[in-house]
PDB file of C-alpha atoms and ligand atoms in Angstrom:
ATOM      1  CA  MET A   1      98.563 177.244  75.368  1.00 39.00           C
ATOM      2  CA  SER A   2     101.170 176.995  78.045  1.00 42.00           C
ATOM      3  CA  ALA A   3     100.024 176.592  81.621  1.00 44.00           C
ATOM      4  CA  PRO A   4     100.339 179.287  84.034  1.00 48.00           C
ATOM      5  CA  PRO A   5     102.923 179.052  87.081  1.00 47.00           C
ATOM      6  CA  ALA A   6     101.404 177.707  90.034  1.00 47.00           C
ATOM      7  CA  ALA A   7     101.267 180.967  91.948  1.00 40.00           C
ATOM      8  CA  VAL A   8      98.734 182.243  89.348  1.00 48.00           C
ATOM      9  CA  HIS A   9      96.278 179.377  90.425  1.00 54.00           C
ATOM     10  CA  ALA A  10      97.026 179.756  94.388  1.00 50.00           C
ATOM     11  CA  LYS A  11      95.890 183.635  93.877  1.00 55.00           C
ATOM     12  CA  LEU A  12      92.492 182.837  92.537  1.00 70.00           C
ATOM     13  CA  GLY A  13      90.038 182.332  95.708  1.00 76.00           C
ATOM     14  CA  ARG A  14      87.507 179.678  95.569  1.00 79.00           C
ATOM     15  CA  MET A  15      84.462 181.290  93.464  1.00 82.00           C
ATOM     16  CA  ASP A  16      87.127 183.041  91.267  1.00 91.00           C
ATOM     17  CA  ALA A  17      88.062 179.589  90.253  1.00 94.00           C
ATOM     18  CA  ILE A  18      84.653 178.223  89.794  1.00 96.00           C
ATOM     19  CA  HIS A  19      83.835 181.129  87.538  1.00 96.00           C
ATOM     20  CA  ALA A  20      86.901 181.007  85.388  1.00 96.00           C
ATOM     21  CA  LEU A  21      85.966 177.271  85.362  1.00 97.00           C
ATOM     22  CA  ALA A  22      82.175 177.890  83.996  1.00 97.00           C
ATOM     23  CA  ALA A  23      83.537 180.750  81.618  1.00 96.00           C
ATOM     24  CA  ARG A  24      85.762 178.420  79.876  1.00 97.00           C
ATOM     25  CA  LEU A  25      83.501 175.591  79.580  1.00 98.00           C
ATOM     26  CA  ARG A  26      80.577 177.799  78.584  1.00 97.00           C
ATOM     27  CA  ARG A  27      82.797 178.524  75.403  1.00 96.00           C
ATOM     28  CA  ALA A  28      84.018 174.805  74.775  1.00 98.00           C
ATOM     29  CA  ARG A  29      83.714 173.148  71.443  1.00 98.00           C
ATOM     30  CA  HIS A  30      84.158 169.650  72.713  1.00 98.00           C
ATOM     31  CA  ILE A  31      85.047 168.896  76.627  1.00 98.00           C
ATOM     32  CA  LEU A  32      86.924 165.933  77.612  1.00 98.00           C
ATOM     33  CA  VAL A  33      86.001 164.739  80.930  1.00 99.00           C
ATOM     34  CA  LEU A  34      88.373 162.318  83.096  1.00 99.00           C
ATOM     35  CA  THR A  35      87.310 160.978  86.169  1.00 98.00           C
ATOM     36  CA  GLY A  36      88.752 158.934  88.832  1.00 98.00           C
ATOM     37  CA  ALA A  37      87.750 157.599  92.149  1.00 98.00           C
ATOM     38  CA  GLY A  38      87.675 160.894  93.898  1.00 98.00           C
ATOM     39  CA  ILE A  39      84.213 161.879  91.863  1.00 98.00           C
ATOM     40  CA  SER A  40      82.613 159.136  93.705  1.00 98.00           C
ATOM     41  CA  ALA A  41      84.282 159.824  97.250  1.00 97.00           C
ATOM     42  CA  GLU A  42      80.922 162.078  97.986  1.00 97.00           C
ATOM     43  CA  SER A  43      78.585 158.619  97.449  1.00 98.00           C
ATOM     44  CA  GLY A  44      80.751 156.716 100.379  1.00 95.00           C
ATOM     45  CA  ILE A  45      82.985 154.508  97.871  1.00 96.00           C
ATOM     46  CA  ALA A  46      86.505 154.400  99.017  1.00 92.00           C
ATOM     47  CA  THR A  47      89.342 155.929  96.578  1.00 93.00           C
ATOM     48  CA  PHE A  48      92.439 153.721  96.215  1.00 91.00           C
ATOM     49  CA  ARG A  49      95.053 156.216  97.343  1.00 89.00           C
ATOM     50  CA  ASP A  50      93.757 157.900 100.297  1.00 82.00           C
ATOM     51  CA  THR A  51      96.052 157.763 102.950  1.00 75.00           C
ATOM     52  CA  GLN A  52      93.788 156.850 105.597  1.00 76.00           C
ATOM     53  CA  ASP A  53      90.664 155.163 104.078  1.00 79.00           C
ATOM     54  CA  GLY A  54      92.082 154.410 100.351  1.00 87.00           C
ATOM     55  CA  LEU A  55      92.036 150.902  99.591  1.00 86.00           C
ATOM     56  CA  TRP A  56      95.422 150.323  98.566  1.00 83.00           C
ATOM     57  CA  ALA A  57      96.184 151.632 102.606  1.00 82.00           C
ATOM     58  CA  ARG A  58      94.119 148.484 103.812  1.00 84.00           C
ATOM     59  CA  PHE A  59      94.840 145.934 100.982  1.00 86.00           C
ATOM     60  CA  ARG A  60      97.724 144.948  99.025  1.00 87.00           C
ATOM     61  CA  PRO A  61      97.004 145.525  94.998  1.00 88.00           C
ATOM     62  CA  GLU A  62      99.467 142.606  94.074  1.00 88.00           C
ATOM     63  CA  ASP A  63      97.053 140.098  96.617  1.00 88.00           C
ATOM     64  CA  LEU A  64      93.735 141.281  94.966  1.00 92.00           C
ATOM     65  CA  ALA A  65      94.257 143.077  91.591  1.00 94.00           C
ATOM     66  CA  THR A  66      96.548 141.266  89.222  1.00 95.00           C
ATOM     67  CA  PRO A  67      96.379 138.126  87.309  1.00 95.00           C
ATOM     68  CA  GLU A  68      98.618 136.482  89.353  1.00 96.00           C
ATOM     69  CA  ALA A  69      96.681 136.837  92.635  1.00 96.00           C
ATOM     70  CA  PHE A  70      93.735 135.113  91.037  1.00 96.00           C
ATOM     71  CA  ARG A  71      95.203 132.504  89.736  1.00 95.00           C
ATOM     72  CA  ARG A  72      96.908 132.040  93.505  1.00 95.00           C
ATOM     73  CA  ASP A  73      93.612 132.623  95.636  1.00 95.00           C
ATOM     74  CA  PRO A  74      90.629 133.138  93.047  1.00 96.00           C
ATOM     75  CA  ALA A  75      88.026 132.640  95.919  1.00 95.00           C
ATOM     76  CA  LEU A  76      89.809 135.317  97.890  1.00 94.00           C
ATOM     77  CA  VAL A  77      89.612 137.921  94.673  1.00 95.00           C
ATOM     78  CA  TRP A  78      86.387 136.553  94.163  1.00 96.00           C
ATOM     79  CA  ARG A  79      85.004 137.674  97.430  1.00 94.00           C
ATOM     80  CA  TRP A  80      86.871 140.902  97.696  1.00 94.00           C
ATOM     81  CA  TYR A  81      85.279 142.192  94.405  1.00 95.00           C
ATOM     82  CA  ALA A  82      81.967 140.787  95.688  1.00 93.00           C
ATOM     83  CA  TRP A  83      82.247 142.945  99.017  1.00 93.00           C
ATOM     84  CA  ARG A  84      83.006 146.210  96.874  1.00 94.00           C
ATOM     85  CA  ARG A  85      80.086 145.349  94.415  1.00 95.00           C
ATOM     86  CA  GLU A  86      77.557 145.645  96.960  1.00 95.00           C
ATOM     87  CA  GLN A  87      78.974 148.557  98.457  1.00 95.00           C
ATOM     88  CA  VAL A  88      78.345 150.063  95.098  1.00 97.00           C
ATOM     89  CA  ALA A  89      75.073 148.573  94.740  1.00 96.00           C
ATOM     90  CA  ALA A  90      74.359 150.401  97.745  1.00 97.00           C
ATOM     91  CA  ALA A  91      75.638 153.673  96.993  1.00 98.00           C
ATOM     92  CA  GLN A  92      73.840 156.366  95.088  1.00 98.00           C
ATOM     93  CA  PRO A  93      75.359 158.933  92.049  1.00 98.00           C
ATOM     94  CA  ASN A  94      76.170 162.278  94.023  1.00 98.00           C
ATOM     95  CA  ALA A  95      75.872 165.885  92.929  1.00 98.00           C
ATOM     96  CA  ALA A  96      79.079 165.378  90.637  1.00 98.00           C
ATOM     97  CA  HIS A  97      77.699 162.766  88.848  1.00 98.00           C
ATOM     98  CA  ARG A  98      74.726 164.403  88.232  1.00 98.00           C
ATOM     99  CA  ALA A  99      76.374 167.725  87.076  1.00 98.00           C
ATOM    100  CA  LEU A 100      78.618 166.005  84.150  1.00 98.00           C
ATOM    101  CA  VAL A 101      75.060 165.115  82.752  1.00 98.00           C
ATOM    102  CA  GLU A 102      74.292 168.246  82.988  1.00 98.00           C
ATOM    103  CA  LEU A 103      77.391 169.680  81.259  1.00 98.00           C
ATOM    104  CA  ALA A 104      76.964 167.312  78.449  1.00 98.00           C
ATOM    105  CA  GLN A 105      73.268 168.669  77.827  1.00 97.00           C
ATOM    106  CA  ARG A 106      74.986 171.913  77.538  1.00 97.00           C
ATOM    107  CA  ARG A 107      78.128 171.521  75.594  1.00 98.00           C
ATOM    108  CA  PRO A 108      79.498 168.241  74.006  1.00 98.00           C
ATOM    109  CA  VAL A 109      81.528 165.991  76.560  1.00 98.00           C
ATOM    110  CA  THR A 110      83.249 163.122  76.023  1.00 98.00           C
ATOM    111  CA  LEU A 111      83.389 161.434  79.441  1.00 98.00           C
ATOM    112  CA  VAL A 112      86.020 158.979  79.949  1.00 98.00           C
ATOM    113  CA  THR A 113      86.211 157.080  83.663  1.00 98.00           C
ATOM    114  CA  GLN A 114      88.649 154.900  85.282  1.00 98.00           C
ATOM    115  CA  ASN A 115      86.152 153.998  87.662  1.00 98.00           C
ATOM    116  CA  VAL A 116      84.825 150.453  87.877  1.00 98.00           C
ATOM    117  CA  ASP A 117      81.809 151.730  89.795  1.00 97.00           C
ATOM    118  CA  ASP A 118      78.340 152.225  87.905  1.00 96.00           C
ATOM    119  CA  LEU A 119      77.555 155.661  89.517  1.00 98.00           C
ATOM    120  CA  HIS A 120      78.016 158.011  86.104  1.00 98.00           C
ATOM    121  CA  GLN A 121      75.668 155.342  84.441  1.00 98.00           C
ATOM    122  CA  ARG A 122      73.077 155.309  87.110  1.00 98.00           C
ATOM    123  CA  ALA A 123      73.196 158.956  86.898  1.00 98.00           C
ATOM    124  CA  GLY A 124      72.276 159.353  83.184  1.00 98.00           C
ATOM    125  CA  SER A 125      76.192 159.387  81.598  1.00 97.00           C
ATOM    126  CA  THR A 126      75.134 155.948  79.760  1.00 90.00           C
ATOM    127  CA  ASP A 127      77.818 156.547  77.221  1.00 95.00           C
ATOM    128  CA  ALA A 128      80.681 156.904  79.620  1.00 98.00           C
ATOM    129  CA  ILE A 129      83.857 155.231  78.179  1.00 98.00           C
ATOM    130  CA  CYS A 130      85.010 152.685  80.657  1.00 98.00           C
ATOM    131  CA  LEU A 131      89.083 152.493  80.712  1.00 98.00           C
ATOM    132  CA  HIS A 132      88.880 150.082  83.787  1.00 98.00           C
ATOM    133  CA  GLY A 133      85.979 147.941  83.017  1.00 97.00           C
ATOM    134  CA  SER A 134      83.211 147.482  85.292  1.00 97.00           C
ATOM    135  CA  ILE A 135      82.920 145.725  88.656  1.00 96.00           C
ATOM    136  CA  MET A 136      79.269 144.898  87.857  1.00 95.00           C
ATOM    137  CA  ARG A 137      80.096 142.539  84.921  1.00 96.00           C
ATOM    138  CA  SER A 138      81.760 139.204  85.331  1.00 97.00           C
ATOM    139  CA  ILE A 139      83.932 137.573  82.629  1.00 97.00           C
ATOM    140  CA  CYS A 140      85.027 134.430  81.868  1.00 97.00           C
ATOM    141  CA  SER A 141      89.067 134.213  82.975  1.00 97.00           C
ATOM    142  CA  VAL A 142      89.849 132.594  80.142  1.00 96.00           C
ATOM    143  CA  THR A 143      88.015 133.926  76.708  1.00 96.00           C
ATOM    144  CA  ARG A 144      86.954 137.129  78.392  1.00 95.00           C
ATOM    145  CA  LEU A 145      83.419 136.618  77.389  1.00 96.00           C
ATOM    146  CA  GLU A 146      80.786 138.510  79.391  1.00 96.00           C
ATOM    147  CA  ILE A 147      78.955 136.173  81.897  1.00 97.00           C
ATOM    148  CA  GLY A 148      75.188 136.827  82.389  1.00 95.00           C
ATOM    149  CA  ALA A 149      73.672 137.028  85.523  1.00 92.00           C
ATOM    150  CA  ASP A 150      71.320 134.559  85.666  1.00 94.00           C
ATOM    151  CA  TRP A 151      74.055 131.706  84.902  1.00 95.00           C
ATOM    152  CA  LEU A 152      75.980 133.394  88.077  1.00 92.00           C
ATOM    153  CA  ALA A 153      72.765 132.989  90.208  1.00 91.00           C
ATOM    154  CA  ALA A 154      72.502 129.455  89.345  1.00 93.00           C
ATOM    155  CA  GLN A 155      76.269 128.527  90.405  1.00 91.00           C
ATOM    156  CA  THR A 156      77.615 127.740  93.613  1.00 89.00           C
ATOM    157  CA  GLY A 157      81.357 128.247  93.195  1.00 91.00           C
ATOM    158  CA  GLU A 158      83.116 131.031  94.514  1.00 93.00           C
ATOM    159  CA  PRO A 159      83.982 131.806  92.082  1.00 96.00           C
ATOM    160  CA  PRO A 160      81.369 130.048  89.653  1.00 95.00           C
ATOM    161  CA  ARG A 161      82.387 128.491  86.961  1.00 95.00           C
ATOM    162  CA  SER A 162      82.668 129.731  83.263  1.00 96.00           C
ATOM    163  CA  PRO A 163      79.686 128.740  80.826  1.00 96.00           C
ATOM    164  CA  HIS A 164      82.429 129.741  78.042  1.00 97.00           C
ATOM    165  CA  HIS A 165      85.186 127.506  78.575  1.00 97.00           C
ATOM    166  CA  ALA A 166      85.879 124.016  80.806  1.00 96.00           C
ATOM    167  CA  ASP A 167      89.039 125.567  82.111  1.00 95.00           C
ATOM    168  CA  GLY A 168      87.195 128.884  82.985  1.00 96.00           C
ATOM    169  CA  LEU A 169      86.119 130.722  86.089  1.00 97.00           C
ATOM    170  CA  ALA A 170      83.833 134.038  86.298  1.00 97.00           C
ATOM    171  CA  ARG A 171      86.174 136.920  87.272  1.00 97.00           C
ATOM    172  CA  PRO A 172      85.367 140.490  87.678  1.00 97.00           C
ATOM    173  CA  GLY A 173      84.894 142.619  84.432  1.00 97.00           C
ATOM    174  CA  VAL A 174      87.955 144.742  85.597  1.00 97.00           C
ATOM    175  CA  VAL A 175      91.375 145.527  84.240  1.00 97.00           C
ATOM    176  CA  TRP A 176      93.847 144.659  86.756  1.00 96.00           C
ATOM    177  CA  PHE A 177      97.397 145.820  87.246  1.00 94.00           C
ATOM    178  CA  GLY A 178      99.604 144.043  84.223  1.00 93.00           C
ATOM    179  CA  GLU A 179      96.553 144.030  82.059  1.00 95.00           C
ATOM    180  CA  ASN A 180      95.798 146.030  78.464  1.00 95.00           C
ATOM    181  CA  LEU A 181      93.087 148.724  78.565  1.00 97.00           C
ATOM    182  CA  PRO A 182      90.369 147.830  76.323  1.00 96.00           C
ATOM    183  CA  ALA A 183      91.531 148.642  73.087  1.00 97.00           C
ATOM    184  CA  ASP A 184      88.614 150.164  71.810  1.00 97.00           C
ATOM    185  CA  ALA A 185      87.836 152.269  75.064  1.00 98.00           C
ATOM    186  CA  LEU A 186      91.264 153.628  75.017  1.00 98.00           C
ATOM    187  CA  ASP A 187      90.842 154.446  71.081  1.00 98.00           C
ATOM    188  CA  ARG A 188      87.955 156.533  71.616  1.00 98.00           C
ATOM    189  CA  ALA A 189      89.265 158.264  74.676  1.00 98.00           C
ATOM    190  CA  ASN A 190      92.781 159.060  72.657  1.00 98.00           C
ATOM    191  CA  ALA A 191      90.866 160.621  69.662  1.00 98.00           C
ATOM    192  CA  ALA A 192      88.665 162.566  72.135  1.00 98.00           C
ATOM    193  CA  ALA A 193      91.892 164.177  73.885  1.00 98.00           C
ATOM    194  CA  ARG A 194      93.253 164.683  70.323  1.00 98.00           C
ATOM    195  CA  ASP A 195      89.695 166.426  69.117  1.00 98.00           C
ATOM    196  CA  CYS A 196      88.787 168.351  72.464  1.00 98.00           C
ATOM    197  CA  ASP A 197      89.305 172.117  72.875  1.00 98.00           C
ATOM    198  CA  ALA A 198      88.911 171.643  77.202  1.00 98.00           C
ATOM    199  CA  VAL A 199      89.830 168.972  79.375  1.00 98.00           C
ATOM    200  CA  LEU A 200      88.526 168.358  82.808  1.00 98.00           C
ATOM    201  CA  ALA A 201      90.571 165.970  84.976  1.00 98.00           C
ATOM    202  CA  ILE A 202      88.291 165.271  88.159  1.00 98.00           C
ATOM    203  CA  GLY A 203      89.028 163.241  91.231  1.00 98.00           C
ATOM    204  CA  THR A 204      91.893 161.019  90.010  1.00 98.00           C
ATOM    205  CA  SER A 205      95.837 160.882  91.239  1.00 97.00           C
ATOM    206  CA  ALA A 206      96.859 160.972  87.804  1.00 98.00           C
ATOM    207  CA  LEU A 207      99.619 158.241  88.928  1.00 96.00           C
ATOM    208  CA  VAL A 208      98.014 155.351  86.493  1.00 96.00           C
ATOM    209  CA  TYR A 209      98.792 155.447  82.961  1.00 96.00           C
ATOM    210  CA  PRO A 210      97.684 155.350  79.863  1.00 97.00           C
ATOM    211  CA  ALA A 211      94.735 157.429  81.459  1.00 98.00           C
ATOM    212  CA  ALA A 212      96.764 159.821  83.192  1.00 98.00           C
ATOM    213  CA  GLY A 213      98.096 160.577  79.952  1.00 98.00           C
ATOM    214  CA  LEU A 214      94.964 162.230  78.754  1.00 98.00           C
ATOM    215  CA  PRO A 215      95.141 165.547  79.738  1.00 98.00           C
ATOM    216  CA  ALA A 216      98.743 166.157  78.528  1.00 98.00           C
ATOM    217  CA  LEU A 217      97.808 164.439  75.105  1.00 98.00           C
ATOM    218  CA  ALA A 218      95.092 166.927  74.775  1.00 98.00           C
ATOM    219  CA  GLN A 219      97.342 169.868  75.822  1.00 98.00           C
ATOM    220  CA  ARG A 220      99.372 168.832  73.291  1.00 98.00           C
ATOM    221  CA  HIS A 221      96.788 169.438  70.609  1.00 98.00           C
ATOM    222  CA  GLY A 222      96.156 172.645  72.105  1.00 98.00           C
ATOM    223  CA  ALA A 223      93.320 171.964  74.876  1.00 98.00           C
ATOM    224  CA  TRP A 224      93.019 174.259  77.882  1.00 98.00           C
ATOM    225  CA  PHE A 225      93.109 172.032  81.053  1.00 98.00           C
ATOM    226  CA  ALA A 226      91.747 172.329  84.222  1.00 98.00           C
ATOM    227  CA  GLU A 227      91.839 169.844  87.420  1.00 98.00           C
ATOM    228  CA  ILE A 228      89.357 169.764  90.261  1.00 98.00           C
ATOM    229  CA  ASN A 229      90.718 167.965  93.390  1.00 97.00           C
ATOM    230  CA  PRO A 230      91.239 168.993  96.774  1.00 96.00           C
ATOM    231  CA  GLN A 231      94.734 167.354  96.739  1.00 96.00           C
ATOM    232  CA  PRO A 232      97.403 168.297  94.280  1.00 97.00           C
ATOM    233  CA  THR A 233      98.737 165.811  91.798  1.00 98.00           C
ATOM    234  CA  PRO A 234     101.519 165.211  89.283  1.00 98.00           C
ATOM    235  CA  LEU A 235      99.174 167.214  86.947  1.00 97.00           C
ATOM    236  CA  THR A 236      98.301 170.113  88.872  1.00 97.00           C
ATOM    237  CA  PRO A 237     101.534 172.024  88.163  1.00 97.00           C
ATOM    238  CA  THR A 238     100.891 171.573  84.299  1.00 97.00           C
ATOM    239  CA  ALA A 239      96.514 172.950  84.837  1.00 98.00           C
ATOM    240  CA  ASP A 240      95.621 176.165  83.340  1.00 97.00           C
ATOM    241  CA  LEU A 241      93.221 176.174  86.401  1.00 97.00           C
ATOM    242  CA  VAL A 242      93.062 174.208  89.379  1.00 96.00           C
ATOM    243  CA  VAL A 243      89.866 173.789  91.613  1.00 96.00           C
ATOM    244  CA  ALA A 244      91.209 172.551  94.747  1.00 96.00           C
ATOM    245  CA  GLN A 245      87.625 171.546  95.974  1.00 96.00           C
ATOM    246  CA  ALA A 246      85.435 168.383  96.312  1.00 97.00           C
ATOM    247  CA  ALA A 247      83.725 167.531  92.667  1.00 98.00           C
ATOM    248  CA  GLY A 248      80.527 167.774  94.507  1.00 98.00           C
ATOM    249  CA  LEU A 249      81.117 171.309  95.679  1.00 97.00           C
ATOM    250  CA  ALA A 250      82.633 172.569  92.500  1.00 97.00           C
ATOM    251  CA  LEU A 251      80.902 171.419  89.713  1.00 98.00           C
ATOM    252  CA  PRO A 252      77.371 172.317  90.563  1.00 98.00           C
ATOM    253  CA  ALA A 253      78.764 175.587  91.738  1.00 97.00           C
ATOM    254  CA  ALA A 254      80.283 176.103  88.251  1.00 97.00           C
ATOM    255  CA  LEU A 255      76.844 175.081  86.421  1.00 97.00           C
ATOM    256  CA  ALA A 256      75.055 177.731  88.716  1.00 96.00           C
ATOM    257  CA  ALA A 257      77.676 180.409  87.781  1.00 95.00           C
ATOM    258  CA  TRP A 258      77.281 179.439  84.074  1.00 94.00           C
ATOM    259  CA  GLU A 259      75.044 182.351  83.091  1.00 84.00           C
ATOM    260  CA  ASP A 260      77.304 185.196  85.177  1.00 83.00           C
ATOM    261  CA  ALA A 261      80.485 183.684  83.556  1.00 75.00           C
TER     262      ALA A 261
HETATM  263  P1  OAD B   1      92.977 157.333  93.666  1.00 64.92           P
HETATM  264  O1  OAD B   1      92.517 156.894  94.775  1.00 64.92           O
HETATM  265  O2  OAD B   1      94.497 157.208  93.108  1.00 64.92           O
HETATM  266  O3  OAD B   1      93.156 158.829  93.407  1.00 64.92           O
HETATM  267  C1  OAD B   1      91.877 159.541  94.240  1.00 64.92           C
HETATM  268  C2  OAD B   1      92.001 161.124  94.243  1.00 64.92           C
HETATM  269  O4  OAD B   1      90.456 161.851  94.156  1.00 64.92           O
HETATM  270  C3  OAD B   1      92.984 161.855  94.808  1.00 64.92           C
HETATM  271  O5  OAD B   1      93.618 162.505  94.158  1.00 64.92           O
HETATM  272  C4  OAD B   1      91.985 162.457  96.033  1.00 64.92           C
HETATM  273  O6  OAD B   1      92.740 163.734  96.456  1.00 64.92           O
HETATM  274  C5  OAD B   1      91.014 162.758  95.092  1.00 64.92           C
HETATM  275  N1  OAD B   1      89.678 162.946  95.592  1.00 64.92           N
HETATM  276  C6  OAD B   1      89.416 162.599  96.887  1.00 64.92           C
HETATM  277  N2  OAD B   1      87.910 162.792  97.259  1.00 64.92           N
HETATM  278  C7  OAD B   1      87.539 163.909  96.337  1.00 64.92           C
HETATM  279  C8  OAD B   1      86.348 164.617  96.012  1.00 64.92           C
HETATM  280  N3  OAD B   1      85.270 164.796  96.953  1.00 64.92           N
HETATM  281  N4  OAD B   1      86.391 165.339  94.720  1.00 64.92           N
HETATM  282  C9  OAD B   1      87.484 165.430  93.779  1.00 64.92           C
HETATM  283  N5  OAD B   1      88.318 164.852  94.048  1.00 64.92           N
HETATM  284  C10 OAD B   1      88.541 164.135  95.292  1.00 64.92           C
HETATM  285  O7  OAD B   1      92.008 157.171  92.683  1.00 64.92           O
HETATM  286  P2  OAD B   1      92.394 156.897  90.545  1.00 64.92           P
HETATM  287  O8  OAD B   1      93.061 158.040  90.302  1.00 64.92           O
HETATM  288  O9  OAD B   1      90.809 156.850  89.962  1.00 64.92           O
HETATM  289  O10 OAD B   1      92.807 151.094  88.898  1.00 64.92           O
HETATM  290  O11 OAD B   1      93.140 155.536  90.673  1.00 64.92           O
HETATM  291  C11 OAD B   1      93.418 155.437  89.327  1.00 64.92           C
HETATM  292  C12 OAD B   1      93.398 153.606  89.223  1.00 64.92           C
HETATM  293  O12 OAD B   1      93.945 153.222  90.433  1.00 64.92           O
HETATM  294  C13 OAD B   1      91.977 153.122  89.844  1.00 64.92           C
HETATM  295  O13 OAD B   1      90.887 153.268  88.283  1.00 64.92           O
HETATM  296  C14 OAD B   1      92.553 152.018  90.044  1.00 64.92           C
HETATM  297  C15 OAD B   1      93.442 151.820  90.962  1.00 64.92           C
HETATM  298  O14 OAD B   1      94.404 150.864  90.862  1.00 64.92           O
HETATM  299  C16 OAD B   1      92.067 149.879  88.541  1.00 64.92           C
HETATM  300  O15 OAD B   1      91.139 149.622  89.205  1.00 64.92           O
HETATM  301  C17 OAD B   1      92.595 149.012  87.367  1.00 64.92           C
END
């Protein structure tokens, strides 16, 4: 299906867009949902690229989110992730996370997230595919084996030593710039993109690949594509439907419109 011109999006009013979304999702055979930091914004977790509060507006990724940064100053990196982990632990899933659980009860959904928080899982999406790992897990810097919470709690170092290798340190279980995504997660996400007939990108700036390439892959295999984001992204001109609203409003509204759509 070819994308309608952007002007068609602009003509759809807020409720028309919600109804169009509900109508298409209701008859979908398999929905691929791709989420980014924006879906957790309404839980109080900072996004990366929002101009005021985004993490990358306040911190330099090359100081904190690369293997080189960890080699240079492991304590700084460890403490920064510990600070973010505390924020995630204190946050709660929001209406958008919960709506995706409900959507999966109505239609087959593959949920792929770039988020390293655990809010999808805590909302009930226990089978979310995590392309960028998890901030709640720690792994060995040498072997990448997971390190248990009991071991970490018994250590004093910042970062703690790894139980898996004499030269290893505990590091966050996330994917850093310059690192490969977990192959199994990426394979499953790509397979879902090839199989789905509807793809929904929610709260992502669509600037980081390969995640940002999933909607286009799905479209090449014939899927319809909708974006939920209050701001335009590089994918906006390619979308069949744009819902320019906060996810915590748009998704529950689409579920509420389900029967009428
Ligand atoms: P970004 O911070 O780049 O983008 C967040 C998007 O969410 C923006 O397009 C916002 O307009 C949108 N947004 C904000 N509030 C929203 C709301 N309430 N509802 C819907 N959308 C909203 O975050 P990501 O696209 O997730 O990588 O960033 C991709 C990757 O870059 C992240 O996974 C991270 C980062 O560096 C790693 O950690 C490896």
